[in-house]
Amino acid sequence: MSEISTIYKISIIAFTLFCSASGSGCPVLECWFVQEKPGHGGGFSVPMSQEKSLMFIRTEAYSEETMSELHPPADISPSRIYYVTDPAGTFCSAALNPPKGSVNKPKCEINPFMPHASMVRWTSALTDSAQSPVYLQADWFSVAAQGLDEQLTLSNIMRAPSASKEPKVILSVSSKSPVVRSRLGEPVLLDCGFWVDPSSPVHGSGFSVEWRYQFRGEGRLVLAYDGKNDRFAETSETGADIDITGLYETGNASLILEESRVRHSGTYICTVYLPHLLAQVAVDLEIVGVSAPSIEDSMAMVAVALLLYSMIKFLSWTFSSSDSSDSELEDKVKTFLQYYYSLIISLMSSKTSLSAYCLSLFCRKRRKPASAPEI
C-alpha cells in the first residue's frame, strides 16, 4: 500500500510539473517589426523600415518576477521586446516552436495596427455608433505568423496599454491547412477559425465573416455572413457554405465547397470582423489532376472554332442560294454535318494532325477534302 501511495504522489508531482511547463511552453518568437518610415507621406511607394523584434509568450499575465527571469538577446532593441499574454495559446503551436538548434524558423511579422470601422456593408451593424470607444485608446499591433511545413498560418490582433510592451491577444484568426490540394469534383474544406478574448469589451458585440477569392489580380466575393443580424450577403457564388453551429460554438469559420471545379483553384482570404477590428488569413487551393491547356490544345480549340464558323457561313449561303427541294437539301445538310462532326472529333483526338490541318486549312489556300460530301 505504501508503494502505491508513493507512486501516486510521484504521479501528482509529475503532472503538476507538466502543467506548469505547458503553461510556459509557448515559443519565444523572433519577428520583424515593419512600419512606415516617419516623415514620409502616402503614395504608391512608401519607404518601410524593419527591425528585429522578439516576443516572449505566455498564456497567463506576466508579473515582475517572471519578466526578471527572462534574458532578451543584446542585439535586439529593448523597445522591440514584447511580453505577450495569449490566453487561448494561439501562438503556442508546435508549428511555431521548432526544436532547439533547428535551421528552419517560422516566419513572423509585427505591424502597428489602427482600429477602424469597416466599410463593407455586412459589417455596418458592428459599428452603428459613430463614437470611438475608450477601449481603443491604446497601442495596437497585428502579428502575421507562418508555421513550419505549411502547418499553420496565423493572424493576431494585440492590444497593449499606451507606452507598454505587454500586449494581450484580443482577436486571433488561423488556418491549420493553409495549402489544400483536392481532386476535381470532390468536396473541399478550407480551414479557418477565430477566437476572441472573453474579457474584452468587443466580445459578444457581434462579428462578421467573409471569404473572398483571389487569382491573378482578380477577385470575387464567395461568402459573407453578418453574425450580428444572422444573415448572409447576396453573392453570385453557388455551392459554398459554412457551419453556422460550429461558427457560434467554436469559432469554426471554415469554408465548405460542395464540388471542386477548375475555377476554384486560387487563393481564398478568410476575414473575421469585430467592431473596429479585423484579422485575416490566406488559404491556397490547388485542384490536382487538371493541367493548363498546352499550345497545341489552344490551337485545336481555335481551329475547331474557325471550322465551325466556316461551316455555319457555308450553310447560310447554301440555304439562301440552293434550288433543290427542301427534303433533298435537308438530307445533304445532315450528311454534311455528320461528315464535319466526325472530322472535328478525329482531329481533336490527335493534336499533331489538328495542328497540321489548321496550318494547311487556314494559312494556305483552302481546298475541299476529296471525300467531303457535295451539297
Short mmCIF file of C-alpha atoms in Angstrom, two decimals:
data_model
loop_
_atom_site.label_atom_id
_atom_site.label_comp_id
_atom_site.label_asym_id
_atom_site.label_seq_id
_atom_site.Cartn_x
_atom_site.Cartn_y
_atom_site.Cartn_z
CA MET A 1 0.00 0.00 0.00
CA SER A 2 2.84 2.38 0.82
CA GLU A 3 4.38 1.70 -2.62
CA ILE A 4 1.11 2.59 -4.32
CA SER A 5 0.91 5.76 -2.24
CA THR A 6 4.45 6.71 -3.24
CA ILE A 7 3.72 6.10 -6.94
CA TYR A 8 0.57 8.20 -6.62
CA LYS A 9 2.50 11.10 -5.08
CA ILE A 10 5.16 10.91 -7.78
CA SER A 11 2.43 10.96 -10.45
CA ILE A 12 0.85 14.04 -8.89
CA ILE A 13 4.21 15.84 -8.78
CA ALA A 14 4.96 14.89 -12.40
CA PHE A 15 1.55 16.07 -13.53
CA THR A 16 2.00 19.38 -11.69
CA LEU A 17 5.40 19.91 -13.28
CA PHE A 18 3.97 19.08 -16.69
CA CYS A 19 1.15 21.57 -16.29
CA SER A 20 3.49 24.32 -15.17
CA ALA A 21 5.84 23.53 -18.03
CA SER A 22 3.00 23.55 -20.54
CA GLY A 23 1.87 26.93 -19.23
CA SER A 24 5.24 28.40 -20.06
CA GLY A 25 5.86 26.16 -23.09
CA CYS A 26 4.90 28.80 -25.64
CA PRO A 27 7.64 29.82 -28.07
CA VAL A 28 9.96 32.77 -27.92
CA LEU A 29 9.11 34.09 -31.33
CA GLU A 30 11.59 36.04 -33.42
CA CYS A 31 9.86 38.55 -35.68
CA TRP A 32 10.43 41.56 -37.88
CA PHE A 33 8.77 44.78 -36.80
CA VAL A 34 7.74 46.52 -40.03
CA GLN A 35 6.31 50.04 -40.30
CA GLU A 36 6.38 53.12 -42.49
CA LYS A 37 9.40 55.33 -42.08
CA PRO A 38 8.50 58.51 -40.22
CA GLY A 39 8.32 61.74 -42.20
CA HIS A 40 7.03 60.18 -45.42
CA GLY A 41 3.58 60.80 -46.79
CA GLY A 42 1.33 58.33 -48.56
CA GLY A 43 1.82 57.18 -52.11
CA PHE A 44 2.27 54.13 -54.26
CA SER A 45 5.76 53.50 -52.91
CA VAL A 46 6.08 54.21 -49.19
CA PRO A 47 9.51 53.59 -47.63
CA MET A 48 9.32 50.92 -44.95
CA SER A 49 11.63 50.15 -42.06
CA GLN A 50 12.11 46.80 -40.37
CA GLU A 51 13.71 45.97 -37.07
CA LYS A 52 14.45 42.69 -35.34
CA SER A 53 11.98 42.04 -32.56
CA LEU A 54 11.19 39.34 -30.05
CA MET A 55 8.01 38.11 -28.39
CA PHE A 56 8.05 36.26 -25.09
CA ILE A 57 4.69 34.49 -24.94
CA ARG A 58 2.69 33.15 -22.00
CA THR A 59 -0.90 32.04 -21.53
CA GLU A 60 -1.02 33.87 -18.19
CA ALA A 61 -0.29 37.51 -17.43
CA TYR A 62 3.30 38.50 -16.68
CA SER A 63 4.50 39.53 -13.28
CA GLU A 64 7.66 41.43 -12.38
CA GLU A 65 9.15 38.18 -11.16
CA THR A 66 8.51 36.24 -14.37
CA MET A 67 9.79 39.11 -16.52
CA SER A 68 13.00 39.34 -14.46
CA GLU A 69 13.73 35.69 -15.25
CA LEU A 70 13.83 36.38 -18.99
CA HIS A 71 17.05 37.37 -20.74
CA PRO A 72 16.49 39.05 -24.13
CA PRO A 73 19.39 38.97 -26.60
CA ALA A 74 21.61 42.04 -26.70
CA ASP A 75 21.27 42.55 -30.47
CA ILE A 76 17.56 43.44 -30.21
CA SER A 77 16.48 46.88 -29.04
CA PRO A 78 14.59 46.86 -25.70
CA SER A 79 11.85 48.85 -27.42
CA ARG A 80 11.19 45.82 -29.66
CA ILE A 81 10.92 43.25 -26.88
CA TYR A 82 7.31 42.29 -26.20
CA TYR A 83 5.86 40.27 -23.33
CA VAL A 84 2.71 38.80 -24.86
CA THR A 85 -0.20 37.33 -22.93
CA ASP A 86 -2.04 34.79 -25.08
CA PRO A 87 -4.91 33.32 -23.00
CA ALA A 88 -6.00 30.85 -25.70
CA GLY A 89 -2.45 29.78 -26.54
CA THR A 90 -2.91 30.66 -30.20
CA PHE A 91 0.84 31.23 -30.53
CA CYS A 92 1.64 28.05 -28.60
CA SER A 93 1.61 25.70 -31.58
CA ALA A 94 4.33 23.18 -32.37
CA ALA A 95 4.46 24.66 -35.88
CA LEU A 96 5.71 27.94 -34.35
CA ASN A 97 8.07 26.26 -31.88
CA PRO A 98 10.78 24.33 -33.78
CA PRO A 99 13.29 22.13 -31.93
CA LYS A 100 16.24 23.91 -30.38
CA GLY A 101 19.04 24.37 -32.91
CA SER A 102 16.71 23.93 -35.90
CA VAL A 103 17.78 25.77 -39.05
CA ASN A 104 14.22 26.31 -40.23
CA LYS A 105 12.35 29.03 -38.39
CA PRO A 106 8.73 30.15 -38.51
CA LYS A 107 8.04 33.44 -40.27
CA CYS A 108 6.71 36.31 -38.21
CA GLU A 109 5.97 39.98 -38.83
CA ILE A 110 4.64 42.63 -36.45
CA ASN A 111 2.94 45.79 -37.68
CA PRO A 112 1.30 48.74 -35.95
CA PHE A 113 -2.47 48.41 -36.22
CA MET A 114 -5.02 51.21 -36.36
CA PRO A 115 -8.54 50.20 -35.26
CA HIS A 116 -11.18 51.44 -37.68
CA ALA A 117 -14.72 50.79 -38.81
CA SER A 118 -15.01 48.52 -41.83
CA MET A 119 -16.67 49.85 -44.97
CA VAL A 120 -18.21 46.61 -46.28
CA ARG A 121 -21.98 46.51 -45.88
CA TRP A 122 -22.19 43.19 -43.99
CA THR A 123 -20.19 44.73 -41.13
CA SER A 124 -22.07 48.01 -40.83
CA ALA A 125 -24.10 46.76 -37.85
CA LEU A 126 -20.89 46.26 -35.85
CA THR A 127 -20.23 50.00 -35.63
CA ASP A 128 -23.68 51.61 -35.50
CA SER A 129 -22.35 54.25 -33.14
CA ALA A 130 -20.13 56.87 -34.72
CA GLN A 131 -18.23 57.29 -31.47
CA SER A 132 -14.89 55.60 -30.93
CA PRO A 133 -14.85 53.53 -27.71
CA VAL A 134 -12.37 54.48 -25.00
CA TYR A 135 -11.16 50.89 -25.15
CA LEU A 136 -9.47 51.66 -28.48
CA GLN A 137 -7.19 54.25 -26.89
CA ALA A 138 -4.13 52.02 -26.60
CA ASP A 139 -1.26 50.64 -28.65
CA TRP A 140 -2.46 48.05 -31.14
CA PHE A 141 -0.41 45.54 -33.12
CA SER A 142 -1.10 42.96 -35.78
CA VAL A 143 1.04 39.83 -35.97
CA ALA A 144 1.21 37.56 -39.02
CA ALA A 145 2.94 34.22 -38.44
CA GLN A 146 3.52 31.22 -40.66
CA GLY A 147 4.43 27.84 -39.18
CA LEU A 148 6.85 25.24 -40.43
CA ASP A 149 5.95 22.86 -43.27
CA GLU A 150 2.74 24.70 -44.16
CA GLN A 151 1.11 23.56 -40.91
CA LEU A 152 -0.27 26.87 -39.73
CA THR A 153 -0.94 30.44 -40.73
CA LEU A 154 -1.93 32.90 -38.04
CA SER A 155 -3.10 36.50 -37.76
CA ASN A 156 -3.46 38.03 -34.30
CA ILE A 157 -4.55 41.47 -33.14
CA MET A 158 -2.96 42.55 -29.84
CA ARG A 159 -3.68 45.43 -27.50
CA ALA A 160 -1.21 47.00 -25.06
CA PRO A 161 -1.72 49.91 -22.67
CA SER A 162 -0.14 53.04 -24.12
CA ALA A 163 3.66 53.00 -23.92
CA SER A 164 3.60 49.44 -22.59
CA LYS A 165 5.40 46.40 -24.00
CA GLU A 166 2.93 43.92 -22.58
CA PRO A 167 0.29 43.31 -25.24
CA LYS A 168 -2.54 40.84 -24.96
CA VAL A 169 -4.10 38.87 -27.81
CA ILE A 170 -7.65 40.14 -28.42
CA LEU A 171 -8.53 38.54 -31.76
CA SER A 172 -6.93 35.52 -33.41
CA VAL A 173 -7.69 34.10 -36.88
CA SER A 174 -5.85 31.00 -38.03
CA SER A 175 -5.81 28.15 -40.52
CA LYS A 176 -4.26 24.78 -39.80
CA SER A 177 -4.22 23.93 -43.53
CA PRO A 178 -3.01 27.00 -45.43
CA VAL A 179 -2.36 24.86 -48.52
CA VAL A 180 -5.09 22.50 -49.70
CA ARG A 181 -4.98 20.08 -52.63
CA SER A 182 -8.17 18.47 -53.89
CA ARG A 183 -9.19 16.32 -56.80
CA LEU A 184 -11.65 17.64 -59.34
CA GLY A 185 -15.27 17.04 -58.38
CA GLU A 186 -14.66 16.29 -54.70
CA PRO A 187 -15.94 18.38 -51.77
CA VAL A 188 -13.37 20.72 -50.21
CA LEU A 189 -12.96 22.15 -46.72
CA LEU A 190 -10.88 25.33 -46.37
CA ASP A 191 -9.93 25.62 -42.69
CA CYS A 192 -10.35 28.90 -40.81
CA GLY A 193 -11.05 29.51 -37.15
CA PHE A 194 -11.17 32.52 -34.86
CA TRP A 195 -11.05 33.31 -31.16
CA VAL A 196 -11.99 36.48 -29.25
CA ASP A 197 -10.77 37.32 -25.75
CA PRO A 198 -13.79 36.80 -23.44
CA SER A 199 -12.61 39.59 -21.13
CA SER A 200 -12.51 42.13 -23.96
CA PRO A 201 -15.39 44.61 -24.45
CA VAL A 202 -15.62 43.55 -28.10
CA HIS A 203 -16.54 40.01 -27.06
CA GLY A 204 -20.24 39.41 -27.55
CA SER A 205 -20.73 42.62 -29.53
CA GLY A 206 -21.11 40.83 -32.85
CA PHE A 207 -18.88 39.60 -35.65
CA SER A 208 -18.85 39.09 -39.41
CA VAL A 209 -17.07 36.53 -41.56
CA GLU A 210 -16.02 36.99 -45.16
CA TRP A 211 -14.49 34.61 -47.70
CA ARG A 212 -13.03 36.20 -50.82
CA TYR A 213 -11.36 34.55 -53.82
CA GLN A 214 -8.21 36.00 -55.40
CA PHE A 215 -6.44 34.80 -58.55
CA ARG A 216 -4.02 36.70 -60.79
CA GLY A 217 -5.10 40.10 -59.57
CA GLU A 218 -8.82 39.43 -59.86
CA GLY A 219 -11.20 38.57 -57.06
CA ARG A 220 -14.77 37.86 -56.15
CA LEU A 221 -16.83 37.54 -53.01
CA VAL A 222 -17.53 33.89 -52.24
CA LEU A 223 -19.43 34.15 -48.96
CA ALA A 224 -20.17 36.79 -46.33
CA TYR A 225 -22.08 36.33 -43.09
CA ASP A 226 -23.35 39.06 -40.74
CA GLY A 227 -23.27 37.40 -37.33
CA LYS A 228 -24.95 40.27 -35.54
CA ASN A 229 -28.07 40.12 -37.71
CA ASP A 230 -27.76 36.42 -38.62
CA ARG A 231 -27.91 36.81 -42.38
CA PHE A 232 -25.82 36.06 -45.46
CA ALA A 233 -24.88 38.64 -48.05
CA GLU A 234 -26.05 38.01 -51.60
CA THR A 235 -23.33 36.62 -53.87
CA SER A 236 -23.16 35.01 -57.30
CA GLU A 237 -21.26 32.04 -55.90
CA THR A 238 -23.06 28.71 -55.62
CA GLY A 239 -22.13 25.58 -53.71
CA ALA A 240 -20.31 27.42 -50.89
CA ASP A 241 -21.35 27.25 -47.23
CA ILE A 242 -20.16 27.41 -43.62
CA ASP A 243 -21.21 25.51 -40.49
CA ILE A 244 -23.31 28.04 -38.58
CA THR A 245 -23.47 25.91 -35.43
CA GLY A 246 -19.70 25.48 -35.35
CA LEU A 247 -19.24 29.16 -36.12
CA TYR A 248 -21.01 30.24 -32.94
CA GLU A 249 -19.90 27.41 -30.66
CA THR A 250 -16.21 27.03 -31.52
CA GLY A 251 -15.39 29.88 -33.92
CA ASN A 252 -15.17 27.47 -36.86
CA ALA A 253 -15.41 29.70 -39.94
CA SER A 254 -14.21 27.09 -42.43
CA LEU A 255 -15.50 27.35 -46.00
CA ILE A 256 -17.18 24.29 -47.49
CA LEU A 257 -17.19 23.87 -51.29
CA GLU A 258 -19.66 21.16 -52.32
CA GLU A 259 -17.83 20.24 -55.52
CA SER A 260 -14.38 21.43 -56.55
CA ARG A 261 -14.02 22.78 -60.06
CA VAL A 262 -11.16 24.11 -62.11
CA ARG A 263 -12.26 27.70 -61.47
CA HIS A 264 -11.86 27.14 -57.73
CA SER A 265 -8.06 27.00 -57.93
CA GLY A 266 -6.50 30.08 -56.36
CA THR A 267 -6.17 31.91 -53.05
CA TYR A 268 -9.02 32.35 -50.58
CA ILE A 269 -8.96 35.08 -47.92
CA CYS A 270 -10.78 34.39 -44.66
CA THR A 271 -11.51 37.66 -42.82
CA VAL A 272 -13.14 38.00 -39.41
CA TYR A 273 -14.52 41.40 -38.41
CA LEU A 274 -15.19 42.69 -34.91
CA PRO A 275 -16.22 46.25 -34.03
CA HIS A 276 -13.24 48.34 -35.29
CA LEU A 277 -11.02 45.25 -35.60
CA LEU A 278 -10.26 42.68 -38.28
CA ALA A 279 -7.81 39.87 -38.96
CA GLN A 280 -7.42 37.61 -41.97
CA VAL A 281 -5.53 34.57 -43.24
CA ALA A 282 -4.98 33.17 -46.74
CA VAL A 283 -5.64 29.60 -47.88
CA ASP A 284 -4.35 28.34 -51.22
CA LEU A 285 -6.45 25.77 -53.07
CA GLU A 286 -4.99 23.63 -55.84
CA ILE A 287 -7.16 21.34 -57.94
CA VAL A 288 -4.93 18.36 -58.80
CA GLY A 289 -5.27 16.19 -61.88
CA VAL A 290 -6.02 19.19 -64.06
CA SER A 291 -3.38 20.74 -66.29
CA ALA A 292 -3.43 24.05 -68.11
CA PRO A 293 -4.07 23.89 -71.88
CA SER A 294 -0.92 23.46 -73.96
CA ILE A 295 -0.16 25.46 -77.10
CA GLU A 296 -1.38 22.59 -79.26
CA ASP A 297 -4.60 22.36 -77.24
CA SER A 298 -5.14 26.08 -77.73
CA MET A 299 -4.54 25.73 -81.48
CA ALA A 300 -7.02 22.87 -81.50
CA MET A 301 -9.73 24.97 -79.89
CA VAL A 302 -9.07 27.88 -82.25
CA ALA A 303 -9.14 25.59 -85.30
CA VAL A 304 -12.41 23.99 -84.24
CA ALA A 305 -13.97 27.39 -83.67
CA LEU A 306 -12.88 28.64 -87.10
CA LEU A 307 -14.01 25.43 -88.75
CA LEU A 308 -17.45 25.66 -87.19
CA TYR A 309 -17.70 29.32 -88.17
CA SER A 310 -16.83 28.49 -91.79
CA MET A 311 -19.39 25.70 -91.76
CA ILE A 312 -22.13 27.98 -90.46
CA LYS A 313 -21.35 30.63 -93.10
CA PHE A 314 -21.36 27.99 -95.82
CA LEU A 315 -24.69 26.56 -94.70
CA SER A 316 -26.22 30.03 -94.58
CA TRP A 317 -25.11 30.63 -98.16
CA THR A 318 -26.42 27.22 -99.25
CA PHE A 319 -29.86 27.75 -97.78
CA SER A 320 -30.18 31.12 -99.46
CA SER A 321 -28.98 30.11 -102.94
CA SER A 322 -29.92 26.43 -103.44
CA ASP A 323 -32.70 25.46 -105.89
CA SER A 324 -33.02 21.93 -104.52
CA SER A 325 -36.20 20.74 -102.87
CA ASP A 326 -36.48 21.05 -99.12
CA SER A 327 -36.16 17.31 -98.48
CA GLU A 328 -33.11 16.93 -100.71
CA LEU A 329 -31.45 19.94 -99.11
CA GLU A 330 -32.19 18.60 -95.61
CA ASP A 331 -30.57 15.23 -96.45
CA LYS A 332 -27.49 16.93 -97.84
CA VAL A 333 -27.16 19.19 -94.81
CA LYS A 334 -27.39 16.19 -92.47
CA THR A 335 -24.70 14.37 -94.45
CA PHE A 336 -22.50 17.45 -94.46
CA LEU A 337 -22.86 17.97 -90.69
CA GLN A 338 -22.17 14.30 -89.93
CA TYR A 339 -19.01 14.39 -92.01
CA TYR A 340 -17.58 17.50 -90.37
CA TYR A 341 -18.62 16.33 -86.93
CA SER A 342 -16.60 13.13 -87.44
CA LEU A 343 -13.70 15.18 -88.83
CA ILE A 344 -13.64 17.53 -85.82
CA ILE A 345 -13.75 14.64 -83.34
CA SER A 346 -10.90 12.82 -85.06
CA LEU A 347 -8.80 15.99 -85.27
CA MET A 348 -9.34 16.83 -81.61
CA SER A 349 -8.13 13.35 -80.63
CA SER A 350 -4.83 13.97 -82.44
CA LYS A 351 -3.12 17.28 -81.62
CA THR A 352 -0.42 16.84 -84.26
CA SER A 353 -2.80 16.14 -87.09
CA LEU A 354 -5.04 19.00 -85.99
CA SER A 355 -2.12 21.44 -85.87
CA ALA A 356 -1.05 20.39 -89.34
CA TYR A 357 -4.62 20.59 -90.58
CA CYS A 358 -5.04 24.01 -89.02
CA LEU A 359 -1.97 25.34 -90.81
CA SER A 360 -2.94 23.82 -94.13
CA LEU A 361 -6.58 24.83 -93.84
CA PHE A 362 -6.26 28.43 -92.63
CA CYS A 363 -2.76 29.50 -93.58
CA ARG A 364 -2.75 28.18 -97.14
CA LYS A 365 -5.27 28.17 -99.96
CA ARG A 366 -8.12 26.06 -98.67
CA ARG A 367 -9.40 23.10 -100.68
CA LYS A 368 -12.43 20.94 -100.09
CA PRO A 369 -11.42 17.47 -98.82
CA ALA A 370 -11.71 14.87 -101.54
CA SER A 371 -14.12 12.76 -99.56
CA ALA A 372 -16.35 15.60 -98.44
CA PRO A 373 -20.00 15.23 -99.47
CA GLU A 374 -21.39 17.54 -102.10
CA ILE A 375 -24.19 19.91 -101.25
#
